[in-house]
């Protein structure tokens, strides 16, 4: 692979950047809708506040900030040619309810530091990209989907895959997405202006904490991401018969809750026997929900993820056959409604290579850096429609994510900043 020279990055310079990232993660954690917890959802006052903070930090790092038509906060470090494409770096600033302070946020703040380290100042005192392409940091507005139930809204708008049916999505208070856009100061009629064309993007690189324990178990700080998992989500309904708990003998019961519970255990059994297939029942409700009534109806969710689409679909067929058997034995009926489907997104070979080279330069290891697939979703799933995608994982002690206990160390962040800067420089050295 062709190499290029980075600006001189002393250990103290990189360590200082990492300390700044950690301090800003703490600062953003204080921007929350919930006392004592981190909650920051799409198009909320908290969303507006963190966008303003990110814009300030982007400007201070030499970029020109702007908020696009989807509420994504962007910062541009242009190339000498104003029409040159950009290499995009970033992640998201929204959170789940009662979140940790690093998931998504870390990738945005690391990207800002990488731009600060790589920028050059021209003869007129203006900050410029040192490459034949610009550098752009994206703080995506809605990766988690915590408010409207649909994830990747900001990055989908940028990818040009917006679906107008989403405007009618409503939050728990009944506010529609269209209404929330207007209250935030955005114009739903201009959403198309957020879209990018493939020729405008060299690629998309994202740094993210690993949402599992593999790196911690290996004793390694960084990993190359090979792909982002495919996913399908279902809402399932089990129908039985509601009867009095005291007067109905077991041989006459058609207990929908027990059927759904056995189904959940079957999901675990089937998926545990597979390689890189993950099935989760995260919601389970019984009706009529009385303490003295055999449940006549049960509803539950299924989140099914896999490294490869074909394996994921094969496992869904196996689960369906198992549910046929369970419900048949118990005298129940069942049906499923698919509410989400996303194919696996494979990271571009070139971007995997540059991330790998960046890790080697950062950690100084002769051994091959770890390569992991991501079972969690990321904005790269949407951006993959218009640009090559690459990802860098950072060690997450104990593998806890989407939780206040998620963590990352400042030394690992320093290694990640250097690795990401090296990766960008390697992209800059590739013939275009």
PDB file of N, CA, C and O in Angstrom, residues 22-69:
ATOM      1  N   UNK A  22     -12.366  13.083  25.880  1.00  0.00           N
ATOM      2  CA  UNK A  22     -12.994  12.551  27.095  1.00  0.00           C
ATOM      3  C   UNK A  22     -13.730  13.663  27.840  1.00  0.00           C
ATOM      4  O   UNK A  22     -14.856  13.454  28.336  1.00  0.00           O
ATOM      5  N   UNK A  23     -13.119  14.844  27.928  1.00  0.00           N
ATOM      6  CA  UNK A  23     -13.771  15.951  28.620  1.00  0.00           C
ATOM      7  C   UNK A  23     -15.044  16.374  27.892  1.00  0.00           C
ATOM      8  O   UNK A  23     -16.064  16.704  28.527  1.00  0.00           O
ATOM      9  N   UNK A  24     -15.015  16.363  26.572  1.00  0.00           N
ATOM     10  CA  UNK A  24     -16.199  16.766  25.814  1.00  0.00           C
ATOM     11  C   UNK A  24     -17.290  15.705  25.882  1.00  0.00           C
ATOM     12  O   UNK A  24     -18.492  16.052  25.837  1.00  0.00           O
ATOM     13  N   UNK A  25     -16.920  14.441  25.983  1.00  0.00           N
ATOM     14  CA  UNK A  25     -17.934  13.403  26.224  1.00  0.00           C
ATOM     15  C   UNK A  25     -18.660  13.698  27.536  1.00  0.00           C
ATOM     16  O   UNK A  25     -19.891  13.568  27.619  1.00  0.00           O
ATOM     17  N   UNK A  26     -17.912  14.106  28.551  1.00  0.00           N
ATOM     18  CA  UNK A  26     -18.532  14.470  29.823  1.00  0.00           C
ATOM     19  C   UNK A  26     -19.427  15.700  29.661  1.00  0.00           C
ATOM     20  O   UNK A  26     -20.519  15.764  30.239  1.00  0.00           O
ATOM     21  N   UNK A  27     -18.963  16.674  28.891  1.00  0.00           N
ATOM     22  CA  UNK A  27     -19.759  17.884  28.695  1.00  0.00           C
ATOM     23  C   UNK A  27     -21.061  17.582  27.967  1.00  0.00           C
ATOM     24  O   UNK A  27     -22.136  18.081  28.345  1.00  0.00           O
ATOM     25  N   UNK A  28     -20.997  16.761  26.938  1.00  0.00           N
ATOM     26  CA  UNK A  28     -22.218  16.411  26.210  1.00  0.00           C
ATOM     27  C   UNK A  28     -23.155  15.570  27.062  1.00  0.00           C
ATOM     28  O   UNK A  28     -24.378  15.631  26.898  1.00  0.00           O
ATOM     29  N   UNK A  29     -22.592  14.775  27.980  1.00  0.00           N
ATOM     30  CA  UNK A  29     -23.439  13.952  28.853  1.00  0.00           C
ATOM     31  C   UNK A  29     -24.333  14.805  29.741  1.00  0.00           C
ATOM     32  O   UNK A  29     -25.385  14.343  30.200  1.00  0.00           O
ATOM     33  N   UNK A  30     -23.937  16.044  29.971  1.00  0.00           N
ATOM     34  CA  UNK A  30     -24.756  16.939  30.793  1.00  0.00           C
ATOM     35  C   UNK A  30     -25.906  17.561  30.006  1.00  0.00           C
ATOM     36  O   UNK A  30     -26.781  18.220  30.601  1.00  0.00           O
ATOM     37  N   UNK A  31     -25.909  17.357  28.687  1.00  0.00           N
ATOM     38  CA  UNK A  31     -27.020  17.840  27.855  1.00  0.00           C
ATOM     39  C   UNK A  31     -28.017  16.696  27.736  1.00  0.00           C
ATOM     40  O   UNK A  31     -27.891  15.804  26.893  1.00  0.00           O
ATOM     41  N   UNK A  32     -29.013  16.701  28.586  1.00  0.00           N
ATOM     42  CA  UNK A  32     -29.924  15.561  28.683  1.00  0.00           C
ATOM     43  C   UNK A  32     -31.320  16.021  29.067  1.00  0.00           C
ATOM     44  O   UNK A  32     -31.488  17.056  29.738  1.00  0.00           O
ATOM     45  N   UNK A  33     -32.306  15.253  28.670  1.00  0.00           N
ATOM     46  CA  UNK A  33     -33.695  15.547  29.019  1.00  0.00           C
ATOM     47  C   UNK A  33     -34.076  14.973  30.374  1.00  0.00           C
ATOM     48  O   UNK A  33     -35.130  15.325  30.911  1.00  0.00           O
ATOM     49  N   UNK A  34     -33.250  14.079  30.925  1.00  0.00           N
ATOM     50  CA  UNK A  34     -33.584  13.378  32.165  1.00  0.00           C
ATOM     51  C   UNK A  34     -32.543  13.655  33.239  1.00  0.00           C
ATOM     52  O   UNK A  34     -31.344  13.442  33.004  1.00  0.00           O
ATOM     53  N   UNK A  35     -32.975  14.080  34.396  1.00  0.00           N
ATOM     54  CA  UNK A  35     -32.058  14.269  35.509  1.00  0.00           C
ATOM     55  C   UNK A  35     -31.477  12.917  35.926  1.00  0.00           C
ATOM     56  O   UNK A  35     -32.212  11.935  36.094  1.00  0.00           O
ATOM     57  N   UNK A  36     -30.173  12.858  36.065  1.00  0.00           N
ATOM     58  CA  UNK A  36     -29.533  11.630  36.521  1.00  0.00           C
ATOM     59  C   UNK A  36     -29.355  10.576  35.459  1.00  0.00           C
ATOM     60  O   UNK A  36     -28.923   9.458  35.753  1.00  0.00           O
ATOM     61  N   UNK A  37     -29.693  10.883  34.214  1.00  0.00           N
ATOM     62  CA  UNK A  37     -29.540   9.925  33.113  1.00  0.00           C
ATOM     63  C   UNK A  37     -29.270  10.708  31.832  1.00  0.00           C
ATOM     64  O   UNK A  37     -29.587  11.890  31.734  1.00  0.00           O
ATOM     65  N   UNK A  38     -28.674  10.033  30.847  1.00  0.00           N
ATOM     66  CA  UNK A  38     -28.386  10.668  29.569  1.00  0.00           C
ATOM     67  C   UNK A  38     -29.473  10.262  28.580  1.00  0.00           C
ATOM     68  O   UNK A  38     -29.592   9.082  28.226  1.00  0.00           O
ATOM     69  N   UNK A  39     -30.259  11.216  28.158  1.00  0.00           N
ATOM     70  CA  UNK A  39     -31.307  10.978  27.173  1.00  0.00           C
ATOM     71  C   UNK A  39     -31.339  12.168  26.219  1.00  0.00           C
ATOM     72  O   UNK A  39     -31.591  13.300  26.633  1.00  0.00           O
ATOM     73  N   UNK A  40     -31.088  11.889  24.941  1.00  0.00           N
ATOM     74  CA  UNK A  40     -31.008  12.959  23.942  1.00  0.00           C
ATOM     75  C   UNK A  40     -31.577  12.411  22.643  1.00  0.00           C
ATOM     76  O   UNK A  40     -30.918  11.641  21.948  1.00  0.00           O
ATOM     77  N   UNK A  41     -32.802  12.785  22.323  1.00  0.00           N
ATOM     78  CA  UNK A  41     -33.469  12.193  21.175  1.00  0.00           C
ATOM     79  C   UNK A  41     -33.577  13.195  20.029  1.00  0.00           C
ATOM     80  O   UNK A  41     -33.349  14.396  20.187  1.00  0.00           O
ATOM     81  N   UNK A  42     -33.955  12.684  18.894  1.00  0.00           N
ATOM     82  CA  UNK A  42     -34.020  13.426  17.643  1.00  0.00           C
ATOM     83  C   UNK A  42     -34.963  14.624  17.734  1.00  0.00           C
ATOM     84  O   UNK A  42     -36.082  14.525  18.240  1.00  0.00           O
ATOM     85  N   UNK A  43     -34.488  15.778  17.247  1.00  0.00           N
ATOM     86  CA  UNK A  43     -35.291  16.984  17.101  1.00  0.00           C
ATOM     87  C   UNK A  43     -35.797  17.526  18.440  1.00  0.00           C
ATOM     88  O   UNK A  43     -36.838  18.186  18.503  1.00  0.00           O
ATOM     89  N   UNK A  44     -35.059  17.260  19.483  1.00  0.00           N
ATOM     90  CA  UNK A  44     -35.384  17.764  20.812  1.00  0.00           C
ATOM     91  C   UNK A  44     -34.559  19.020  21.097  1.00  0.00           C
ATOM     92  O   UNK A  44     -33.599  19.326  20.378  1.00  0.00           O
ATOM     93  N   UNK A  45     -34.892  19.753  22.153  1.00  0.00           N
ATOM     94  CA  UNK A  45     -34.033  20.877  22.541  1.00  0.00           C
ATOM     95  C   UNK A  45     -32.597  20.437  22.819  1.00  0.00           C
ATOM     96  O   UNK A  45     -31.645  21.180  22.539  1.00  0.00           O
ATOM     97  N   UNK A  46     -32.436  19.215  23.336  1.00  0.00           N
ATOM     98  CA  UNK A  46     -31.094  18.688  23.604  1.00  0.00           C
ATOM     99  C   UNK A  46     -30.337  18.436  22.310  1.00  0.00           C
ATOM    100  O   UNK A  46     -29.116  18.660  22.237  1.00  0.00           O
ATOM    101  N   UNK A  47     -31.029  17.992  21.304  1.00  0.00           N
ATOM    102  CA  UNK A  47     -30.426  17.815  19.975  1.00  0.00           C
ATOM    103  C   UNK A  47     -29.889  19.158  19.474  1.00  0.00           C
ATOM    104  O   UNK A  47     -28.748  19.249  18.984  1.00  0.00           O
ATOM    105  N   UNK A  48     -30.679  20.196  19.612  1.00  0.00           N
ATOM    106  CA  UNK A  48     -30.237  21.521  19.154  1.00  0.00           C
ATOM    107  C   UNK A  48     -29.014  21.994  19.933  1.00  0.00           C
ATOM    108  O   UNK A  48     -28.072  22.565  19.351  1.00  0.00           O
ATOM    109  N   UNK A  49     -28.992  21.754  21.234  1.00  0.00           N
ATOM    110  CA  UNK A  49     -27.864  22.204  22.055  1.00  0.00           C
ATOM    111  C   UNK A  49     -26.570  21.492  21.687  1.00  0.00           C
ATOM    112  O   UNK A  49     -25.513  22.130  21.590  1.00  0.00           O
ATOM    113  N   UNK A  50     -26.625  20.161  21.490  1.00  0.00           N
ATOM    114  CA  UNK A  50     -25.377  19.463  21.163  1.00  0.00           C
ATOM    115  C   UNK A  50     -24.908  19.813  19.751  1.00  0.00           C
ATOM    116  O   UNK A  50     -23.702  19.838  19.484  1.00  0.00           O
ATOM    117  N   UNK A  51     -25.841  20.093  18.847  1.00  0.00           N
ATOM    118  CA  UNK A  51     -25.425  20.555  17.523  1.00  0.00           C
ATOM    119  C   UNK A  51     -24.664  21.875  17.623  1.00  0.00           C
ATOM    120  O   UNK A  51     -23.656  22.089  16.938  1.00  0.00           O
ATOM    121  N   UNK A  52     -25.151  22.767  18.473  1.00  0.00           N
ATOM    122  CA  UNK A  52     -24.455  24.050  18.630  1.00  0.00           C
ATOM    123  C   UNK A  52     -23.062  23.854  19.224  1.00  0.00           C
ATOM    124  O   UNK A  52     -22.096  24.506  18.799  1.00  0.00           O
ATOM    125  N   UNK A  53     -22.952  22.967  20.203  1.00  0.00           N
ATOM    126  CA  UNK A  53     -21.639  22.690  20.792  1.00  0.00           C
ATOM    127  C   UNK A  53     -20.703  22.084  19.759  1.00  0.00           C
ATOM    128  O   UNK A  53     -19.533  22.473  19.638  1.00  0.00           O
ATOM    129  N   UNK A  54     -21.205  21.098  19.005  1.00  0.00           N
ATOM    130  CA  UNK A  54     -20.369  20.464  17.986  1.00  0.00           C
ATOM    131  C   UNK A  54     -19.936  21.481  16.933  1.00  0.00           C
ATOM    132  O   UNK A  54     -18.783  21.459  16.470  1.00  0.00           O
ATOM    133  N   UNK A  55     -20.836  22.368  16.549  1.00  0.00           N
ATOM    134  CA  UNK A  55     -20.483  23.397  15.568  1.00  0.00           C
ATOM    135  C   UNK A  55     -19.369  24.290  16.086  1.00  0.00           C
ATOM    136  O   UNK A  55     -18.437  24.651  15.343  1.00  0.00           O
ATOM    137  N   UNK A  56     -19.431  24.639  17.361  1.00  0.00           N
ATOM    138  CA  UNK A  56     -18.386  25.466  17.966  1.00  0.00           C
ATOM    139  C   UNK A  56     -17.036  24.744  17.922  1.00  0.00           C
ATOM    140  O   UNK A  56     -16.013  25.332  17.588  1.00  0.00           O
ATOM    141  N   UNK A  57     -17.043  23.450  18.247  1.00  0.00           N
ATOM    142  CA  UNK A  57     -15.794  22.686  18.261  1.00  0.00           C
ATOM    143  C   UNK A  57     -15.263  22.468  16.848  1.00  0.00           C
ATOM    144  O   UNK A  57     -14.057  22.458  16.623  1.00  0.00           O
ATOM    145  N   UNK A  58     -16.169  22.276  15.896  1.00  0.00           N
ATOM    146  CA  UNK A  58     -15.747  22.149  14.500  1.00  0.00           C
ATOM    147  C   UNK A  58     -15.072  23.443  14.029  1.00  0.00           C
ATOM    148  O   UNK A  58     -14.022  23.402  13.374  1.00  0.00           O
ATOM    149  N   UNK A  59     -15.671  24.560  14.329  1.00  0.00           N
ATOM    150  CA  UNK A  59     -15.110  25.854  13.925  1.00  0.00           C
ATOM    151  C   UNK A  59     -13.729  26.052  14.557  1.00  0.00           C
ATOM    152  O   UNK A  59     -12.783  26.496  13.904  1.00  0.00           O
ATOM    153  N   UNK A  60     -13.609  25.702  15.820  1.00  0.00           N
ATOM    154  CA  UNK A  60     -12.343  25.861  16.530  1.00  0.00           C
ATOM    155  C   UNK A  60     -11.249  24.965  15.937  1.00  0.00           C
ATOM    156  O   UNK A  60     -10.061  25.293  16.001  1.00  0.00           O
ATOM    157  N   UNK A  61     -11.651  23.840  15.317  1.00  0.00           N
ATOM    158  CA  UNK A  61     -10.696  22.933  14.684  1.00  0.00           C
ATOM    159  C   UNK A  61     -10.402  23.313  13.231  1.00  0.00           C
ATOM    160  O   UNK A  61      -9.696  22.574  12.535  1.00  0.00           O
ATOM    161  N   UNK A  62     -10.950  24.439  12.762  1.00  0.00           N
ATOM    162  CA  UNK A  62     -10.647  24.914  11.420  1.00  0.00           C
ATOM    163  C   UNK A  62     -11.698  24.636  10.379  1.00  0.00           C
ATOM    164  O   UNK A  62     -11.517  24.983   9.206  1.00  0.00           O
ATOM    165  N   UNK A  63     -12.797  24.021  10.771  1.00  0.00           N
ATOM    166  CA  UNK A  63     -13.839  23.682   9.820  1.00  0.00           C
ATOM    167  C   UNK A  63     -14.898  24.775   9.721  1.00  0.00           C
ATOM    168  O   UNK A  63     -15.040  25.606  10.618  1.00  0.00           O
ATOM    169  N   UNK A  64     -15.652  24.729   8.638  1.00  0.00           N
ATOM    170  CA  UNK A  64     -16.822  25.578   8.468  1.00  0.00           C
ATOM    171  C   UNK A  64     -18.047  24.752   8.815  1.00  0.00           C
ATOM    172  O   UNK A  64     -18.362  23.778   8.120  1.00  0.00           O
ATOM    173  N   UNK A  65     -18.761  25.078   9.901  1.00  0.00           N
ATOM    174  CA  UNK A  65     -19.903  24.247  10.309  1.00  0.00           C
ATOM    175  C   UNK A  65     -21.203  24.674   9.647  1.00  0.00           C
ATOM    176  O   UNK A  65     -21.390  25.837   9.281  1.00  0.00           O
ATOM    177  N   UNK A  66     -22.102  23.713   9.509  1.00  0.00           N
ATOM    178  CA  UNK A  66     -23.462  24.003   9.062  1.00  0.00           C
ATOM    179  C   UNK A  66     -24.365  22.856   9.487  1.00  0.00           C
ATOM    180  O   UNK A  66     -23.903  21.720   9.667  1.00  0.00           O
ATOM    181  N   UNK A  67     -25.632  23.135   9.630  1.00  0.00           N
ATOM    182  CA  UNK A  67     -26.641  22.108   9.886  1.00  0.00           C
ATOM    183  C   UNK A  67     -27.413  21.878   8.600  1.00  0.00           C
ATOM    184  O   UNK A  67     -27.882  22.820   7.981  1.00  0.00           O
ATOM    185  N   UNK A  68     -27.537  20.614   8.189  1.00  0.00           N
ATOM    186  CA  UNK A  68     -28.200  20.354   6.908  1.00  0.00           C
ATOM    187  C   UNK A  68     -29.709  20.236   7.088  1.00  0.00           C
ATOM    188  O   UNK A  68     -30.251  20.415   8.184  1.00  0.00           O
ATOM    189  N   UNK A  69     -30.394  19.925   5.994  1.00  0.00           N
ATOM    190  CA  UNK A  69     -31.858  19.924   5.985  1.00  0.00           C
ATOM    191  C   UNK A  69     -32.464  18.790   6.784  1.00  0.00           C
ATOM    192  O   UNK A  69     -33.676  18.770   7.009  1.00  0.00           O
TER     193      UNK A  69
END
